CSV table of N, CA and C in Angstrom, one decimal:
chain,number,residue,atom,x,y,z
A,1,UNK,N,-148.7,-57.6,102.8
A,1,UNK,CA,-148.4,-56.2,102.5
A,1,UNK,C,-147.9,-56.1,101.1
A,2,UNK,N,-148.4,-55.1,100.3
A,2,UNK,CA,-148.0,-54.9,99.0
A,2,UNK,C,-147.1,-53.7,98.9
A,3,UNK,N,-146.1,-53.8,98.1
A,3,UNK,CA,-145.2,-52.7,97.8
A,3,UNK,C,-145.3,-52.3,96.4
A,4,UNK,N,-145.3,-51.0,96.1
A,4,UNK,CA,-145.3,-50.5,94.8
A,4,UNK,C,-144.0,-50.8,94.1
A,5,UNK,N,-144.1,-51.3,92.9
A,5,UNK,CA,-142.8,-51.5,92.2
A,5,UNK,C,-142.2,-50.2,91.7
A,6,UNK,N,-140.9,-50.1,91.8
A,6,UNK,CA,-140.3,-48.9,91.4
A,6,UNK,C,-140.3,-48.7,89.9
A,7,UNK,N,-140.6,-47.5,89.5
A,7,UNK,CA,-140.5,-47.2,88.0
A,7,UNK,C,-139.1,-47.4,87.5
A,8,UNK,N,-139.0,-47.9,86.4
A,8,UNK,CA,-137.6,-48.0,85.7
A,8,UNK,C,-137.2,-46.6,85.4
A,9,UNK,N,-136.0,-46.2,85.9
A,9,UNK,CA,-135.5,-44.9,85.6
A,9,UNK,C,-135.0,-44.9,84.1
A,10,UNK,N,-135.3,-43.8,83.3
A,10,UNK,CA,-134.8,-43.8,82.0
A,10,UNK,C,-133.3,-43.5,81.9
A,11,UNK,N,-132.7,-44.3,81.0
A,11,UNK,CA,-131.3,-44.1,80.7
A,11,UNK,C,-131.2,-43.1,79.5
A,12,UNK,N,-130.1,-42.4,79.5
A,12,UNK,CA,-129.9,-41.4,78.4
A,12,UNK,C,-128.5,-41.6,77.9
A,13,UNK,N,-128.4,-41.6,76.6
A,13,UNK,CA,-127.1,-41.6,75.9
A,13,UNK,C,-127.0,-40.4,75.0
A,14,UNK,N,-125.9,-39.6,75.2
A,14,UNK,CA,-125.7,-38.5,74.4
A,14,UNK,C,-124.5,-38.6,73.6
A,15,UNK,N,-124.5,-38.2,72.3
A,15,UNK,CA,-123.4,-38.3,71.4
A,15,UNK,C,-123.1,-36.9,70.9
A,16,UNK,N,-121.8,-36.7,70.6
A,16,UNK,CA,-121.3,-35.6,69.9
A,16,UNK,C,-120.5,-36.2,68.7
A,17,UNK,N,-121.1,-36.1,67.6
A,17,UNK,CA,-120.5,-36.8,66.4
A,17,UNK,C,-120.6,-38.3,66.7
A,18,UNK,N,-119.5,-39.0,66.6
A,18,UNK,CA,-119.5,-40.5,66.9
A,18,UNK,C,-119.1,-40.8,68.3
A,19,UNK,N,-118.8,-39.8,69.1
A,19,UNK,CA,-118.3,-39.9,70.5
A,19,UNK,C,-119.5,-39.9,71.5
A,20,UNK,N,-119.5,-40.9,72.3
A,20,UNK,CA,-120.4,-41.0,73.4
A,20,UNK,C,-119.9,-40.0,74.5
A,21,UNK,N,-120.8,-39.0,74.8
A,21,UNK,CA,-120.3,-38.0,75.8
A,21,UNK,C,-121.1,-38.2,77.2
A,22,UNK,N,-122.2,-38.9,77.2
A,22,UNK,CA,-122.9,-39.2,78.4
A,22,UNK,C,-123.7,-40.5,78.3
A,23,UNK,N,-123.6,-41.3,79.3
A,23,UNK,CA,-124.3,-42.6,79.4
A,23,UNK,C,-124.7,-42.8,80.8
A,24,UNK,N,-125.9,-42.4,81.1
A,24,UNK,CA,-126.3,-42.6,82.5
A,24,UNK,C,-127.8,-42.3,82.7
A,25,UNK,N,-128.3,-42.1,83.9
A,25,UNK,CA,-129.7,-41.8,84.1
A,25,UNK,C,-130.0,-40.4,83.7
A,26,UNK,N,-131.2,-40.3,83.2
A,26,UNK,CA,-131.7,-38.9,82.8
A,26,UNK,C,-131.6,-38.0,84.0
A,27,UNK,N,-132.0,-38.4,85.1
A,27,UNK,CA,-132.0,-37.6,86.3
A,27,UNK,C,-130.7,-37.1,86.7
A,28,UNK,N,-129.6,-37.7,86.2
A,28,UNK,CA,-128.2,-37.3,86.6
A,28,UNK,C,-127.5,-36.5,85.5
A,29,UNK,N,-128.1,-36.2,84.4
A,29,UNK,CA,-127.5,-35.5,83.3
A,29,UNK,C,-127.0,-34.1,83.9
A,30,UNK,N,-125.7,-33.8,83.6
A,30,UNK,CA,-125.2,-32.5,84.1
A,30,UNK,C,-126.0,-31.3,83.5
A,31,UNK,N,-126.4,-30.4,84.4
A,31,UNK,CA,-127.2,-29.3,84.0
A,31,UNK,C,-126.4,-28.0,84.3
A,32,UNK,N,-126.5,-27.0,83.4
A,32,UNK,CA,-125.8,-25.8,83.6
A,32,UNK,C,-126.2,-25.1,84.9
A,33,UNK,N,-125.2,-24.6,85.6
A,33,UNK,CA,-125.4,-23.9,86.8
A,33,UNK,C,-126.4,-22.6,86.6
A,34,UNK,N,-126.1,-21.9,85.6
A,34,UNK,CA,-127.0,-20.7,85.3
A,34,UNK,C,-128.4,-21.1,85.1
A,35,UNK,N,-128.7,-22.2,84.5
A,35,UNK,CA,-130.1,-22.7,84.3
A,35,UNK,C,-130.7,-23.0,85.7
A,36,UNK,N,-130.0,-23.7,86.5
A,36,UNK,CA,-130.5,-24.0,87.8
A,36,UNK,C,-130.8,-22.8,88.6
A,37,UNK,N,-129.9,-21.8,88.6
A,37,UNK,CA,-130.1,-20.5,89.3
A,37,UNK,C,-131.3,-19.8,88.7
A,38,UNK,N,-131.4,-19.7,87.4
A,38,UNK,CA,-132.5,-19.0,86.8
A,38,UNK,C,-133.8,-19.6,87.1
A,39,UNK,N,-133.9,-21.0,87.0
A,39,UNK,CA,-135.2,-21.7,87.3
A,39,UNK,C,-135.5,-21.6,88.8
A,40,UNK,N,-134.5,-21.6,89.7
A,40,UNK,CA,-134.8,-21.4,91.1
A,40,UNK,C,-135.4,-20.0,91.4
A,41,UNK,N,-134.9,-19.0,90.7
A,41,UNK,CA,-135.5,-17.7,90.8
A,41,UNK,C,-136.9,-17.7,90.3
A,42,UNK,N,-137.1,-18.3,89.2
A,42,UNK,CA,-138.4,-18.4,88.5
A,42,UNK,C,-139.4,-19.2,89.4
A,43,UNK,N,-139.1,-20.3,89.9
A,43,UNK,CA,-140.0,-21.2,90.6
A,43,UNK,C,-140.2,-20.8,92.1
A,44,UNK,N,-139.1,-20.4,92.7
A,44,UNK,CA,-139.1,-20.1,94.2
A,44,UNK,C,-138.7,-18.7,94.6
A,45,UNK,N,-138.4,-17.9,93.6
A,45,UNK,CA,-137.9,-16.5,94.0
A,45,UNK,C,-136.7,-16.6,94.9
A,46,UNK,N,-135.8,-17.6,94.5
A,46,UNK,CA,-134.6,-17.8,95.4
A,46,UNK,C,-133.4,-17.7,94.5
A,47,UNK,N,-132.6,-16.6,94.6
A,47,UNK,CA,-131.4,-16.5,93.8
A,47,UNK,C,-130.2,-17.3,94.3
A,48,UNK,N,-130.3,-17.8,95.5
A,48,UNK,CA,-129.2,-18.6,96.1
A,48,UNK,C,-129.8,-19.9,96.7
A,49,UNK,N,-130.2,-20.8,95.8
A,49,UNK,CA,-131.0,-22.0,96.3
A,49,UNK,C,-130.2,-22.9,97.2
A,50,UNK,N,-130.9,-23.4,98.2
A,50,UNK,CA,-130.3,-24.4,99.1
A,50,UNK,C,-130.4,-25.8,98.3
A,51,UNK,N,-129.9,-26.8,98.9
A,51,UNK,CA,-130.0,-28.1,98.3
A,51,UNK,C,-131.4,-28.6,98.0
A,52,UNK,N,-132.3,-28.2,98.9
A,52,UNK,CA,-133.7,-28.6,98.7
A,52,UNK,C,-134.3,-28.0,97.4
A,53,UNK,N,-134.1,-26.7,97.3
A,53,UNK,CA,-134.6,-26.0,96.1
A,53,UNK,C,-133.8,-26.5,94.8
A,54,UNK,N,-132.5,-26.7,94.9
A,54,UNK,CA,-131.8,-27.2,93.8
A,54,UNK,C,-132.3,-28.6,93.3
A,55,UNK,N,-132.6,-29.4,94.3
A,55,UNK,CA,-133.2,-30.7,94.0
A,55,UNK,C,-134.6,-30.6,93.3
A,56,UNK,N,-135.4,-29.7,93.8
A,56,UNK,CA,-136.7,-29.5,93.3
A,56,UNK,C,-136.6,-29.0,91.8
A,57,UNK,N,-135.7,-28.1,91.6
A,57,UNK,CA,-135.5,-27.5,90.3
A,57,UNK,C,-135.0,-28.7,89.3
A,58,UNK,N,-134.0,-29.5,89.8
A,58,UNK,CA,-133.5,-30.6,89.0
A,58,UNK,C,-134.7,-31.5,88.6
A,59,UNK,N,-135.5,-31.8,89.6
A,59,UNK,CA,-136.7,-32.7,89.3
A,59,UNK,C,-137.6,-32.2,88.3
A,60,UNK,N,-137.9,-30.9,88.4
A,60,UNK,CA,-138.8,-30.3,87.4
A,60,UNK,C,-138.1,-30.2,86.0
A,61,UNK,N,-136.9,-29.9,85.9
A,61,UNK,CA,-136.2,-29.8,84.6
A,61,UNK,C,-136.1,-31.2,84.0
A,62,UNK,N,-135.8,-32.2,84.9
A,62,UNK,CA,-135.8,-33.6,84.4
A,62,UNK,C,-137.1,-34.0,83.8
A,63,UNK,N,-138.2,-33.6,84.4
A,63,UNK,CA,-139.5,-33.9,83.9
A,63,UNK,C,-139.8,-33.3,82.6
A,64,UNK,N,-139.3,-32.0,82.4
A,64,UNK,CA,-139.4,-31.3,81.1
A,64,UNK,C,-138.6,-32.0,80.1
A,65,UNK,N,-137.4,-32.4,80.4
A,65,UNK,CA,-136.6,-33.1,79.4
A,65,UNK,C,-137.2,-34.5,79.0
A,66,UNK,N,-137.7,-35.2,80.0
A,66,UNK,CA,-138.4,-36.5,79.7
A,66,UNK,C,-139.5,-36.3,78.7
A,67,UNK,N,-140.3,-35.3,79.0
A,67,UNK,CA,-141.5,-35.0,78.1
A,67,UNK,C,-141.0,-34.7,76.7
A,68,UNK,N,-140.0,-33.8,76.6
A,68,UNK,CA,-139.5,-33.4,75.3
A,68,UNK,C,-139.0,-34.6,74.6
A,69,UNK,N,-138.2,-35.5,75.3
A,69,UNK,CA,-137.6,-36.6,74.6
A,69,UNK,C,-138.6,-37.7,74.2
A,70,UNK,N,-139.6,-37.9,75.0
A,70,UNK,CA,-140.7,-38.9,74.6
A,70,UNK,C,-141.6,-38.3,73.5
A,71,UNK,N,-141.9,-37.0,73.5
A,71,UNK,CA,-142.7,-36.5,72.5
A,71,UNK,C,-142.0,-36.4,71.1
A,72,UNK,N,-140.8,-36.1,71.1
A,72,UNK,CA,-140.0,-36.0,69.8
A,72,UNK,C,-139.9,-37.4,69.2
A,73,UNK,N,-139.6,-38.4,70.0
A,73,UNK,CA,-139.5,-39.7,69.5
A,73,UNK,C,-138.4,-39.9,68.4
A,74,UNK,N,-137.4,-39.1,68.4
A,74,UNK,CA,-136.4,-39.2,67.4
A,74,UNK,C,-135.0,-39.1,68.1
A,75,UNK,N,-134.0,-39.3,67.4
A,75,UNK,CA,-132.7,-39.2,68.0
A,75,UNK,C,-132.0,-37.8,68.0
A,76,UNK,N,-132.7,-36.9,67.4
A,76,UNK,CA,-132.2,-35.5,67.3
A,76,UNK,C,-132.5,-34.8,68.6
A,77,UNK,N,-131.6,-34.2,69.3
A,77,UNK,CA,-131.8,-33.5,70.6
A,77,UNK,C,-132.7,-32.3,70.4
A,78,UNK,N,-133.6,-32.2,71.4
A,78,UNK,CA,-134.5,-31.0,71.4
A,78,UNK,C,-133.9,-29.8,71.9
A,79,UNK,N,-134.6,-28.7,71.8
A,79,UNK,CA,-134.0,-27.4,72.3
A,79,UNK,C,-133.8,-27.3,73.8
A,80,UNK,N,-134.7,-28.0,74.6
A,80,UNK,CA,-134.5,-27.9,76.0
A,80,UNK,C,-133.2,-28.7,76.4
A,81,UNK,N,-133.0,-29.8,75.9
A,81,UNK,CA,-131.8,-30.6,76.2
A,81,UNK,C,-130.6,-29.8,75.9
A,82,UNK,N,-130.6,-29.2,74.7
A,82,UNK,CA,-129.4,-28.4,74.3
A,82,UNK,C,-129.2,-27.2,75.2
A,83,UNK,N,-130.3,-26.6,75.7
A,83,UNK,CA,-130.2,-25.4,76.5
A,83,UNK,C,-129.9,-25.7,78.0
A,84,UNK,N,-130.4,-26.8,78.5
A,84,UNK,CA,-130.2,-27.1,79.9
A,84,UNK,C,-128.9,-27.9,80.2
A,85,UNK,N,-128.5,-28.7,79.3
A,85,UNK,CA,-127.3,-29.6,79.6
A,85,UNK,C,-126.0,-28.9,79.5
A,86,UNK,N,-125.0,-29.4,80.2
A,86,UNK,CA,-123.7,-28.7,80.2
A,86,UNK,C,-122.9,-29.1,78.9
A,87,UNK,N,-123.4,-30.0,78.1
A,87,UNK,CA,-122.6,-30.4,76.9
A,87,UNK,C,-122.9,-29.4,75.8
A,88,UNK,N,-121.8,-29.0,75.2
A,88,UNK,CA,-121.8,-27.9,74.3
A,88,UNK,C,-122.4,-28.3,72.9
A,89,UNK,N,-122.1,-29.6,72.5
A,89,UNK,CA,-122.6,-30.0,71.2
A,89,UNK,C,-123.1,-31.4,71.3
A,90,UNK,N,-124.4,-31.5,71.2
A,90,UNK,CA,-125.1,-32.8,71.2
A,90,UNK,C,-125.7,-33.0,69.8
A,91,UNK,N,-125.2,-34.1,69.2
A,91,UNK,CA,-125.7,-34.4,67.8
A,91,UNK,C,-126.8,-35.5,67.8
A,92,UNK,N,-126.8,-36.3,68.8
A,92,UNK,CA,-127.7,-37.5,68.9
A,92,UNK,C,-128.0,-37.8,70.3
A,93,UNK,N,-129.2,-38.2,70.6
A,93,UNK,CA,-129.6,-38.7,71.9
A,93,UNK,C,-130.5,-39.9,71.8
A,94,UNK,N,-130.3,-40.8,72.8
A,94,UNK,CA,-131.1,-42.0,72.8
A,94,UNK,C,-131.6,-42.2,74.2
A,95,UNK,N,-133.0,-42.3,74.4
A,95,UNK,CA,-133.6,-42.5,75.6
A,95,UNK,C,-134.0,-43.9,75.7
A,96,UNK,N,-133.5,-44.6,76.7
A,96,UNK,CA,-133.8,-46.1,76.8
A,96,UNK,C,-134.5,-46.4,78.1
């Protein structure tokens, strides 16, 4: 029996100036509550999302962030990362 190997989950490091403000998995980066609610309304027409809709929204936003980070290929944070994350000032980001 063969098992699919799991994809390596991308790690993300966020900096504000010289300070490391986040070091963890991209899928776990803190997202603004208002963004989750807005996207839940947009995707599911659900203004009060349950944990299933919240999880689906987080998955979609993580995919958008991964696409943005891989396309930019630089350490300057993109507009989606700045808009979606709870961190007020991101000056540098590294996707590993």
